[in-house]
Coordinates of C-alpha atoms in Angstrom, one line a residue:
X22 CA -10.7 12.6 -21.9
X23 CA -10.0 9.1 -20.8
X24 CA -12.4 6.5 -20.4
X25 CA -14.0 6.1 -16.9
X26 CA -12.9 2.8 -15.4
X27 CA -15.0 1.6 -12.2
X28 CA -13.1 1.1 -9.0
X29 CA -14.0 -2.6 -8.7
X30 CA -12.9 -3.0 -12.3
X31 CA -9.9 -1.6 -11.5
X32 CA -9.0 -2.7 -8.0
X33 CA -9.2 -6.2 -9.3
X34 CA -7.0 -5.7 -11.7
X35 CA -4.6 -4.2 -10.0
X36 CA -4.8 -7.5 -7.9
X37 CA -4.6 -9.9 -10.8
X38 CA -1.9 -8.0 -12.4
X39 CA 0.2 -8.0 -9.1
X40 CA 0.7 -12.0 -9.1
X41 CA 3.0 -11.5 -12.1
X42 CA 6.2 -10.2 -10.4
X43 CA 8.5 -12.3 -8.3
X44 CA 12.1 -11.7 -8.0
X45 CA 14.9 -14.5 -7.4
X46 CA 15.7 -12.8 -3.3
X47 CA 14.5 -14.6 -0.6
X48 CA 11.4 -12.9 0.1
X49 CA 9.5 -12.0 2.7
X50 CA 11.5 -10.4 4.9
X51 CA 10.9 -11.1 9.0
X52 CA 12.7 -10.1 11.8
X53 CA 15.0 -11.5 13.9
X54 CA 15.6 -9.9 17.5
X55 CA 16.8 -6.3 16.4
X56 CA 17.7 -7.4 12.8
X57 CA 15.6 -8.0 9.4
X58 CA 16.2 -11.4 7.8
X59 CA 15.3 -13.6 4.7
X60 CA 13.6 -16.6 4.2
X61 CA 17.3 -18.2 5.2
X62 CA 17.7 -16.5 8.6
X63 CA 20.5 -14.2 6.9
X64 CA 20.6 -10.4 7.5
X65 CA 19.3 -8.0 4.7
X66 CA 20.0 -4.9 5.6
X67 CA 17.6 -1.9 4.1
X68 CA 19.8 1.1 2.9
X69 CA 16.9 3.4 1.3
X70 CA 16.4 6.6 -0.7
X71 CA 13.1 8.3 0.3
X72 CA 11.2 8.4 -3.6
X73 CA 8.4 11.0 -3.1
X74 CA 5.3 10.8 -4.5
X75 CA 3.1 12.3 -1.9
X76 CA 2.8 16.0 -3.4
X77 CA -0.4 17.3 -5.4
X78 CA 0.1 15.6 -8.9
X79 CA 0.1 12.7 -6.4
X80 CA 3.0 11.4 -9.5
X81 CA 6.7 10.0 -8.7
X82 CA 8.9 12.9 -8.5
X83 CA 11.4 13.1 -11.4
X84 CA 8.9 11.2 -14.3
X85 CA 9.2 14.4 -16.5
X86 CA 12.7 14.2 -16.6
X87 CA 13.9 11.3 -16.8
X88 CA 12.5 7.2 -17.7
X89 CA 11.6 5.6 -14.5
X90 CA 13.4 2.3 -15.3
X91 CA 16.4 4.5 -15.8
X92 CA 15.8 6.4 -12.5
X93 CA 15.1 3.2 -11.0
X94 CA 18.8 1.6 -12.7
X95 CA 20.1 4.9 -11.2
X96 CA 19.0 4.2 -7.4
X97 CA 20.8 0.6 -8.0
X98 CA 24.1 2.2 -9.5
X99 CA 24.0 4.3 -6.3
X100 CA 24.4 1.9 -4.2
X101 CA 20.7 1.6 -2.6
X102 CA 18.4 -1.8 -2.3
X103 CA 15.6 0.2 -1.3
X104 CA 12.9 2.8 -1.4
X105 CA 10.6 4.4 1.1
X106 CA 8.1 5.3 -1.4
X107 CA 5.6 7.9 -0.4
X108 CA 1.7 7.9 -0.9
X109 CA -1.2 10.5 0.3
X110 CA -3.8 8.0 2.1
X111 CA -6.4 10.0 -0.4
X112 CA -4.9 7.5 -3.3
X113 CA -6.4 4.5 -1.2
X114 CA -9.9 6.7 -0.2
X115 CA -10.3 8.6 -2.6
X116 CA -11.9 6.2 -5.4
X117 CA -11.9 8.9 -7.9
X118 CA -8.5 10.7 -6.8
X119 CA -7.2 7.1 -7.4
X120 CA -9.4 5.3 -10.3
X121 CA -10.7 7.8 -12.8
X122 CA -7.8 10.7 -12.5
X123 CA -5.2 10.3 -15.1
X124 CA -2.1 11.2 -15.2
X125 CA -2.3 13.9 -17.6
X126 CA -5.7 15.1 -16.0
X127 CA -3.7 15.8 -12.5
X128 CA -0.8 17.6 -14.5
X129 CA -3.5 20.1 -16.0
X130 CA -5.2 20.4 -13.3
X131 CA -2.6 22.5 -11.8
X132 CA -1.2 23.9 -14.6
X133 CA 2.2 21.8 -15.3
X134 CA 2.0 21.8 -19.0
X135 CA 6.0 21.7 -19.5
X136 CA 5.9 18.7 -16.8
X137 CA 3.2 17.2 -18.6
X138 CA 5.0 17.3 -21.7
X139 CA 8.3 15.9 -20.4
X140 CA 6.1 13.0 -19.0
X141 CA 5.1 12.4 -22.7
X142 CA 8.6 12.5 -23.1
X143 CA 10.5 10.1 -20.8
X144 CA 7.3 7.8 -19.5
X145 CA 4.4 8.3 -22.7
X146 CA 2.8 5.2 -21.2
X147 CA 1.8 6.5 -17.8
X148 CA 0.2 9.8 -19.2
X149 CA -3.6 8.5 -20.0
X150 CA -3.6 5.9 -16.6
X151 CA -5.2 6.5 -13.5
X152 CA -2.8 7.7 -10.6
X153 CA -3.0 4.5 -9.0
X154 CA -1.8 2.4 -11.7
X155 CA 1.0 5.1 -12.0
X156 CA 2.0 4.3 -8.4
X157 CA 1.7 0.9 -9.3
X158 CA 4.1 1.5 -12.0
X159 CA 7.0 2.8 -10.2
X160 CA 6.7 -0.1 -7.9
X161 CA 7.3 -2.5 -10.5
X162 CA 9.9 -0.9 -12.3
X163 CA 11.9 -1.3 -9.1
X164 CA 11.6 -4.2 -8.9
X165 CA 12.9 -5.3 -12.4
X166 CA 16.3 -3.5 -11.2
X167 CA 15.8 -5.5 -7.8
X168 CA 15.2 -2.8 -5.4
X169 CA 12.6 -3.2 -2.5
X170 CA 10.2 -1.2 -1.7
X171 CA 8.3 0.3 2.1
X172 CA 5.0 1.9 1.1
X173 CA 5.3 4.8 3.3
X174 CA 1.5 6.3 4.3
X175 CA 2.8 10.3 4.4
X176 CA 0.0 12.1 4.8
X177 CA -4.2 12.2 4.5
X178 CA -3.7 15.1 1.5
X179 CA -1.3 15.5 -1.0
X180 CA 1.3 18.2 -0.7
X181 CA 4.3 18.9 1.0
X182 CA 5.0 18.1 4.8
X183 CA 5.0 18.5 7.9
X184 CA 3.6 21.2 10.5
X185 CA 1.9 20.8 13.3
X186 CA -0.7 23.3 12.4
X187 CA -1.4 20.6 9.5
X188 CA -5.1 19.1 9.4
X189 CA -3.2 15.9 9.5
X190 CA -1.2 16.1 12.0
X191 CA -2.5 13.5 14.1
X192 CA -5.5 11.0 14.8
X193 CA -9.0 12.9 15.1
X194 CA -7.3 16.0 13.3
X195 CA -9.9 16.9 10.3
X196 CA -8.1 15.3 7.6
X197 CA -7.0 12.0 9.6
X198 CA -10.2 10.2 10.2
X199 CA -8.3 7.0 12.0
X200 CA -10.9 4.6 10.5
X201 CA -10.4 5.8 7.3
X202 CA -6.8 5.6 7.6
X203 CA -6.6 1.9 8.5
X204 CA -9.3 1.5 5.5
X205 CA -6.8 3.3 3.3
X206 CA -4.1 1.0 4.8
X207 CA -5.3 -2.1 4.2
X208 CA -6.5 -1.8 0.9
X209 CA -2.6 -0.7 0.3
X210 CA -1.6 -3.5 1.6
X211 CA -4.1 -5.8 -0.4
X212 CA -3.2 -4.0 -3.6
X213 CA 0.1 -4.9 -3.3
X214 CA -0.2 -8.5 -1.3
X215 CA 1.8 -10.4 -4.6
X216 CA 4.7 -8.1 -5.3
X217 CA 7.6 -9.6 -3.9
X218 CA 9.8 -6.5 -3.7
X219 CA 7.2 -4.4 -1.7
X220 CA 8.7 -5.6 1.8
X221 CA 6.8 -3.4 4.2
X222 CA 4.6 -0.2 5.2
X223 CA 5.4 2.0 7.1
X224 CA 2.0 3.0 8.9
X225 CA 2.3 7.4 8.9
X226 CA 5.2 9.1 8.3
X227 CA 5.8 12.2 11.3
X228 CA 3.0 11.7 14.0
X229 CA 2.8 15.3 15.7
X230 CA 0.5 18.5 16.4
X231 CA -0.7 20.0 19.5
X232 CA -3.0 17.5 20.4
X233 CA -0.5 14.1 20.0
X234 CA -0.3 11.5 22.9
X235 CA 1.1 8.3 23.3
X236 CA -2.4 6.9 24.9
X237 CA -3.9 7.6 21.4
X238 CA -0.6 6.0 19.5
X239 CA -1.2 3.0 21.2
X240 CA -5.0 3.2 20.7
X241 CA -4.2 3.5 16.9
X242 CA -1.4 2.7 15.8
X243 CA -1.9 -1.1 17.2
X244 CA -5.1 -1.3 15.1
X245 CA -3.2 -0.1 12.3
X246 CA -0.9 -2.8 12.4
X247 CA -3.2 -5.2 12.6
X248 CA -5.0 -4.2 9.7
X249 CA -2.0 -4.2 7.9
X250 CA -0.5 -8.1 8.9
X251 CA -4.3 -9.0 8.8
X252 CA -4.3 -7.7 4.7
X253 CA -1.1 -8.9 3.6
X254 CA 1.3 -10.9 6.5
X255 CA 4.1 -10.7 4.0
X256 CA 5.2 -7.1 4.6
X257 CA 6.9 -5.8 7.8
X258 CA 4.9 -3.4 9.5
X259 CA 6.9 0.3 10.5
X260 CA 6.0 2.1 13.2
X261 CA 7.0 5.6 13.6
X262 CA 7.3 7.4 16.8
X263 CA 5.7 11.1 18.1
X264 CA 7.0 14.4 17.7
X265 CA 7.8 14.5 13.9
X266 CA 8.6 11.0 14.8
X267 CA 11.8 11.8 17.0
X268 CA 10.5 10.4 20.0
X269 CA 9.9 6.7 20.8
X270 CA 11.0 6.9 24.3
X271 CA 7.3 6.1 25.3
X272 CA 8.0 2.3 24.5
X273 CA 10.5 1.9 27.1
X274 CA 7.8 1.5 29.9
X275 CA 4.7 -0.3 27.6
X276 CA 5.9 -2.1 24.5
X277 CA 3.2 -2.9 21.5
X278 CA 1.2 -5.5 22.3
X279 CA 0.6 -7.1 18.5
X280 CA -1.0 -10.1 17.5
X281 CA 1.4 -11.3 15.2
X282 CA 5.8 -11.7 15.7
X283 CA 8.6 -11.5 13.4
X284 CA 7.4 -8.4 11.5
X285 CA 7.8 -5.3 13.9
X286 CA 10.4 -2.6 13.1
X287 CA 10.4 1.0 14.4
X288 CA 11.3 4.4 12.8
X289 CA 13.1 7.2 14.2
X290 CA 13.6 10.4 11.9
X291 CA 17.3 12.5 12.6
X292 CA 18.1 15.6 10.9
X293 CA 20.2 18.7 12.2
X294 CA 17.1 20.4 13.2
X295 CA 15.3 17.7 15.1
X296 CA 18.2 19.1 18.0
X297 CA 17.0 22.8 18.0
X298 CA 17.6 25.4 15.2
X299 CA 21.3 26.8 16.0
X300 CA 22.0 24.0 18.3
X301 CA 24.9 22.8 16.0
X302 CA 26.7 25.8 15.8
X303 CA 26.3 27.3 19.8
X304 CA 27.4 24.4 21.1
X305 CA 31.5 22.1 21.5
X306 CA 30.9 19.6 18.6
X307 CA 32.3 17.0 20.7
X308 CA 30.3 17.8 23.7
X309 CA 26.9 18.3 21.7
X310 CA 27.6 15.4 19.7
X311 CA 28.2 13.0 22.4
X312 CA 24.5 14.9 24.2
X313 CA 22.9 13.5 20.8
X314 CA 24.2 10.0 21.2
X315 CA 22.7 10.0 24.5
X316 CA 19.2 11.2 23.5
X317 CA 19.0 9.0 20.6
X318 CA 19.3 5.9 22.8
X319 CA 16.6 7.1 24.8
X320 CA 14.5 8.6 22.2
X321 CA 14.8 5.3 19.9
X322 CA 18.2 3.5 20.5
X323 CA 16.9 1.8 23.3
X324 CA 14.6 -0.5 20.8
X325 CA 18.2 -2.4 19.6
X326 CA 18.5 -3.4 22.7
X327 CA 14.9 -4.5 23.5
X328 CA 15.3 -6.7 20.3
X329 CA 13.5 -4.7 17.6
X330 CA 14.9 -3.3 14.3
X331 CA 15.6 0.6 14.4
X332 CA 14.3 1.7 10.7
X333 CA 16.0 5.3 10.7
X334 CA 13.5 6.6 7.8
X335 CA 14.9 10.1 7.2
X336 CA 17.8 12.0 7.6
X337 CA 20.0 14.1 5.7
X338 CA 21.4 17.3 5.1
X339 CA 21.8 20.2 2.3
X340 CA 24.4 18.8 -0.2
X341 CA 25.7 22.6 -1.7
X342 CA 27.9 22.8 1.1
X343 CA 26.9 25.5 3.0
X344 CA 25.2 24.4 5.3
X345 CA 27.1 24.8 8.6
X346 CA 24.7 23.0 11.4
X347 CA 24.0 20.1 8.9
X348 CA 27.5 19.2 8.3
X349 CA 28.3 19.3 11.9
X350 CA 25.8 16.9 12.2
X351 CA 26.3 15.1 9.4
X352 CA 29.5 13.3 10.7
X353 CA 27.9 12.4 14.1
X354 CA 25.1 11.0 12.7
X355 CA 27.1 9.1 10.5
X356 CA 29.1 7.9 13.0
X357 CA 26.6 6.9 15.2
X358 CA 24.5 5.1 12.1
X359 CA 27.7 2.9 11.7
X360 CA 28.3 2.0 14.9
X361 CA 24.7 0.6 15.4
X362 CA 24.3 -0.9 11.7
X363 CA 20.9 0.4 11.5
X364 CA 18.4 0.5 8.7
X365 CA 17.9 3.3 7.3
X366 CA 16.7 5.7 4.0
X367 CA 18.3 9.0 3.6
X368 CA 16.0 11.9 2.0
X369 CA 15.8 11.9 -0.4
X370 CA 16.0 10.8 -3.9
X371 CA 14.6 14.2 -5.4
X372 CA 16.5 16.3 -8.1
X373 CA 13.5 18.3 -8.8
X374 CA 9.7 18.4 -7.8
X375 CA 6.8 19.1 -10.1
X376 CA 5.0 21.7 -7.6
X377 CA 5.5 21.9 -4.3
X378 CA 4.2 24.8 -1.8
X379 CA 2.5 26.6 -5.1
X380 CA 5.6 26.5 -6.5
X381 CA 7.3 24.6 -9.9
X382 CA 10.1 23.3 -10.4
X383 CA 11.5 23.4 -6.6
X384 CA 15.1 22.2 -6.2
X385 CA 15.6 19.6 -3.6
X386 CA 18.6 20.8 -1.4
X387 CA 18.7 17.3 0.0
X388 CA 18.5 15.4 -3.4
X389 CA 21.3 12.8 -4.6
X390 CA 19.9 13.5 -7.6
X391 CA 20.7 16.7 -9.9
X392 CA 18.1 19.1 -11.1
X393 CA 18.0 16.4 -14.4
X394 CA 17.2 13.4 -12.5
X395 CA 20.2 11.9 -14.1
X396 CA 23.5 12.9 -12.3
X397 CA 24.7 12.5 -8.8
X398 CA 24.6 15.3 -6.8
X399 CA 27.0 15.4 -4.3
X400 CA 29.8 12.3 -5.1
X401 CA 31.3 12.5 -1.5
X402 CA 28.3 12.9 0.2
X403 CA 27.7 9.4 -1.5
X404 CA 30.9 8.3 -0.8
X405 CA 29.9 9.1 2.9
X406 CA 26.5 7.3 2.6
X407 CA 28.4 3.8 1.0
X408 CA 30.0 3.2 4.6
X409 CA 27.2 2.2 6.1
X410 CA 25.1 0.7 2.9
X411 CA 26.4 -2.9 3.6
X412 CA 25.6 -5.1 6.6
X413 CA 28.2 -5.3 9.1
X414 CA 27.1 -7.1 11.4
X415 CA 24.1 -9.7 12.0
X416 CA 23.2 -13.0 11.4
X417 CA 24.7 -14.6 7.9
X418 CA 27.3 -11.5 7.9
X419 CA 31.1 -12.9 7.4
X420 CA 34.1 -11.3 9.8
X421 CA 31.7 -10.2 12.3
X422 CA 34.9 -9.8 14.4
X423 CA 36.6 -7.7 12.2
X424 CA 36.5 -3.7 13.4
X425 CA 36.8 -0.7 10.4
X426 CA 38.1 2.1 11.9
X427 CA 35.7 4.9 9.8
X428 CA 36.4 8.5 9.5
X429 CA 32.8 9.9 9.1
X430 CA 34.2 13.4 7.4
X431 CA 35.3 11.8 4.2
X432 CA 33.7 8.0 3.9
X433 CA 36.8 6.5 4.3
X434 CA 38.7 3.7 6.8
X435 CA 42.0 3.6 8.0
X436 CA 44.0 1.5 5.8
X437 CA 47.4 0.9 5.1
X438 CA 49.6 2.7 2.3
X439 CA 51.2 0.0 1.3
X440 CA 51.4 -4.2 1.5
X441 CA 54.2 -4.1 4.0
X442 CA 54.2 -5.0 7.8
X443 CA 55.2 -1.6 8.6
X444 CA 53.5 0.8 6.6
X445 CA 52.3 4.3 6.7
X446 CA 48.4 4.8 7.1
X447 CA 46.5 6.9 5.1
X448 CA 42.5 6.9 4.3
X449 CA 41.0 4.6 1.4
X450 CA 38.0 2.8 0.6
X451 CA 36.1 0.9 3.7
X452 CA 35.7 -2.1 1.4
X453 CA 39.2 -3.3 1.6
X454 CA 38.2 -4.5 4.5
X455 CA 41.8 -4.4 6.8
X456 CA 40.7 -6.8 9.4
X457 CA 41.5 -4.3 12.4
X458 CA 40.8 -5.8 16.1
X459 CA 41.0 -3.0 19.3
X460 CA 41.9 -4.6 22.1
X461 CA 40.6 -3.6 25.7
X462 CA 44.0 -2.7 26.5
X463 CA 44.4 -0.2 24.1
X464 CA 46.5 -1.9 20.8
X465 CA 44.7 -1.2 17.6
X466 CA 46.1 -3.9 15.2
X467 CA 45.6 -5.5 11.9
X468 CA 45.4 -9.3 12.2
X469 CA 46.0 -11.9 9.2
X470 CA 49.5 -13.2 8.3
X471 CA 52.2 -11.3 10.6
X472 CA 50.1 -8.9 12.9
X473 CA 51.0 -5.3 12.7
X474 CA 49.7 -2.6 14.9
X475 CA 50.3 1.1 15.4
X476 CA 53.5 2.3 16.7
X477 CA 54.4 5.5 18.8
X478 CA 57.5 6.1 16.7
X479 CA 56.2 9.5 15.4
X480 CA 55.9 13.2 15.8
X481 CA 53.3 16.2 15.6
X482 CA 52.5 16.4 12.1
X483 CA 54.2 13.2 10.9
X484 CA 52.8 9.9 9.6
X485 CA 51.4 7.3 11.9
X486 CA 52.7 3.8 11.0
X487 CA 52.4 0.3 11.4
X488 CA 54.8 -1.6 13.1
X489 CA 55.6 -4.6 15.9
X490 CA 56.3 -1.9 18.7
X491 CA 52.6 -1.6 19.7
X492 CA 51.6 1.6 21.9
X493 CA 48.4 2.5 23.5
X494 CA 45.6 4.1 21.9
X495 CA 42.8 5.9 23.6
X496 CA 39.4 6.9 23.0
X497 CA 39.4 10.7 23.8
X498 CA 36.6 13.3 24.4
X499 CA 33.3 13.1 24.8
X500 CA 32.5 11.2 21.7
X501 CA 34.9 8.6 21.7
X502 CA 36.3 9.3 18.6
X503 CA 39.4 11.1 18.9
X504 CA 41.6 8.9 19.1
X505 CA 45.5 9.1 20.8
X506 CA 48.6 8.2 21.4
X507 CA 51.9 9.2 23.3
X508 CA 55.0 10.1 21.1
X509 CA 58.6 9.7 21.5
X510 CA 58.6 12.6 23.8
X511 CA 55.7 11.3 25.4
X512 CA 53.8 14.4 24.0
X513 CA 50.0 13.3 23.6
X514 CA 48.5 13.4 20.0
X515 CA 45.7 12.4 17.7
X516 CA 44.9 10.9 14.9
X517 CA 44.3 13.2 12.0
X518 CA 44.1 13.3 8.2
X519 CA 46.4 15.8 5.7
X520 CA 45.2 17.0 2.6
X521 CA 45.9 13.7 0.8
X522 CA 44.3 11.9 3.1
X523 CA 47.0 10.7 4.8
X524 CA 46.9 9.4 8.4
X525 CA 49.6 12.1 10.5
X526 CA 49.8 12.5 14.4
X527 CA 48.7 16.3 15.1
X528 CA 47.8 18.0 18.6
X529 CA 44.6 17.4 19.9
X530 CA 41.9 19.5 18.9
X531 CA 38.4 20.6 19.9
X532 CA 38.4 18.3 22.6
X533 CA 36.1 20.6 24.7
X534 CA 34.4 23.9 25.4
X535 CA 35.5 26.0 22.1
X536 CA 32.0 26.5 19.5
X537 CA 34.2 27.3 16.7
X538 CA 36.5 24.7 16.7
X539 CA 36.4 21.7 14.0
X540 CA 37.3 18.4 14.9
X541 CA 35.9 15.9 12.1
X542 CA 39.2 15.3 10.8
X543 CA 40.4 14.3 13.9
X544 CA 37.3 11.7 14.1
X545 CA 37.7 8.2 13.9
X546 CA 34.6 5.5 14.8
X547 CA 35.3 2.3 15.5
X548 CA 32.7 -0.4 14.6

């Protein structure tokens, strides 16, 4: 058994031992109306995997199967800066949880010996440490590979979430003693004051259960912050919302009154089933989908326009395929993600957990990771994710004037075919970067050099072209994103993609009323 090291003894360490890691990025990180900046004013824009380590080993997900600096090169490769990382507040109050339980002792305690024995495999030197220097661990390996990090507090008790019949669900519940909590929080944030990639905390992850109000949110989750700037100012401070944290629409009418400035951002959490279980399916996409970018703005949008960064800290969908709500949603929410150039950190990371619900070895649905840890899961549901990784807009961010013209099915932008003036259109990579202005009277165009823009001089299932004979296009349908045009004939038609991606003018489709209809290939966002 391993040697019993003191709490003191060890918190002071971990102290000591966090001075040593600084990165060449401009950190910290502050805000700047409703965008997060560096040091130079310039826009860094957080594009996140959620990295759970919340569940009972209270371990990293994945350490059994693969190296963590390799998992942590892998998030990198991906195309992610970023990672919510998870933690039960029992790490931070729970001296012996966190201090004087090893590694090994929490894989045996619940019976993972073929976990165990891939951790002596992939990661031998985190086997006899306590969990906190575990957590501590991960941290720092992602920073070698340059990836920040948001301490995300999850829950009071490791294991899975979230339920509103949870003991800690919400402040005064059994488990979530609010003084506790901020105890927890700030010794979080003290632990971690020196490590340059760990850029903020988010305070509790999915505020909910029967006995939630925003009168208490206010009453705590303003202390909360406080402690937190008041233990390390470096870090940005993330709010979430109530309701599973879908709901900040409360903050329209009393904002946070904080102490401190430059370090607020807000969280919003969007999945398919945040909108009501079957609501994807009984419902016009077009029409539902255009309802949902309504009731984000009022359930969280509206903070982009108070000046406050939107964090949106989870979302996702199942990645075998089959999942018919989630992919409806999928492409609205990716649309509407673009257009606002949020923040955000898609859940989650996870190929495989140790033990979750009394069971080994669960699959994560959601994962970009395979079952290994080591492959991607689902290539074009990356590809969909890398269109809004970058900044596109904000301060420091080049050809803010420039428009993409995304098509949130695929991951792709409208680009041309070929170099010429008057070329065909078809789908490609949205980091070509055509420089496409949309003009209020209608003209879609690409500027630079001799301006082309799209012609009329096509037919139902033809290609659309480019060309100096400019016709109108118009934002159709509910959501804005079908976009048309009048033919030869003067027949009205859409945009729309073949099965090589090509760009070809086909009859409108789905525009209203029918539930089984498809209309993502006829979707085009323009941002």
């Amino acid at each position: 058994m391993a040697k019993t090291i003191s709490p003191l003894t060890l918190f002071l360490f971990l102290l000591l031992s966090s001075i040593s890691l600084t990165l060449a990025t401009d950190y910290p990180l502050f805000t700047k109306s409703r965008w997060i900046v560096n040091k130079k004013g310039h826009r860094v824009k957080l594009a996140c995997a959620n990295w759970p380590s919340h569940l009972k080993p209270v371990v990293a997900e994945g350490l059994s199967s693969q190296p963590m600096d390799l998992i942590s090169k892998k998030i990198k490769d991906m195309g992610f800066n970023c990672v919510r990382l998870t933690w039960p507040l029992e790490l931070m109050i729970n001296d012996t949880l966190a201090f004087n339980v090893t590694v090994k002792q929490s894989f045996e305690r619940y019976g993972l010996d073929h976990e165990l024995q891939g951790i002596y495999t992939h990661n031998p030197s985190i086997v006899n440490i306590p969990l906190i220097n575990a957590f501590q661990s991960v941290v720092y390996s992602l920073g070698r590979h340059d990836v920040m990090v948001i301490l995300d507090n999850h829950k009071t008790v490791p294991g899975w979430c979230c339920s509103n019949d949870d003991p800690d669900a919400f402040f005064g519940d059994p488990k979530f003693n609010p003084d506790l909590w901020m105890l927890g929080l700030k010794k979080m944030a003290t632990i971690f004051m020196n490590v340059n990639n760990v850029v903020g905390m988010s305070l509790r992850n999915e505020l909910r259960g029967y006995n939630h109000t925003s009168k208490d949110w206010y009453k705590y989750m303003q202390k909360g912050a406080e402690a937190v700037h008041t233990s390390n100012p470096n870090v940005l401070v993330i709010l979430s919302g109530l309701n599973f944290d879908a709901d900040l629409s409360f903050l329209q009418d009393r904002p946070v009154n904080l102490s401190f400035k430059k370090k607020l951002v807000l969280e919003l959490h969007w999945y398919s089933f945040t909108d009501g279980t079957g609501q994807w399916k009984s419902h016009n996409v077009n029409d539902f989908c255009s309802q949902m970018f309504t009731k984000e703005r009022r359930t969280g949008g509206f903070v982009l326009e108070q000046g406050f960064p939107l964090f949106l800290s989870e979302f996702g969908t199942d990645q075998r395929g089959g999942d018919f709500e989630g992919n409806r949603y999928m492409s609205c929410m990716l649309a509407w993600a673009a257009e606002k150039d949020i923040d955000w950190a898609v859940w989650a990371l996870t190929g495989v957990y140790y033990f979750r619900e009394g069971k080994r070895g669960v699959v994560e649905a959601y994962g970009m990771l395979d079952a290994n840890w080591h492959n991607v899961h689902n290539y074009t549901y990356l590809r969909r994710l890398s269109v809004i990784q970058p900044p596109h807009k904000g301060p420091g961010i080049k050809h803010n004037h420039h428009k993409k013209i995304f098509h949130p099915l695929t991951g792709l932008c409208l680009v041309r075919k070929s170099p010429c003036h008057e070329s065909e259109l078809t789908l490609g990579p949205c980091t070509e970067g055509e420089p496409w202005s949309y003009s209020h009277g209608g003209i879609l165009e690409i500027k630079g050099g001799h301006k082309s823009c799209l012609e009329g001089e096509t037919t139902v299932g033809r290609s659309v072209k480019l060309g100096k004979k400019c016709t109108k296009i118009e934002q159709i349908s509910a959501t804005k994103m079908h976009l048309s045009l009048k033919t030869n004939d003067g027949s009205l038609v859409c945009l729309d993609v073949d099965s090589d991606n090509n760009v070809v003018a086909n009859s409108c489709k789905c525009l209203t009323g029918n539930v089984t209809c498809e209309p993502a290939s006829q979707w085009f966002k323009i941002f």
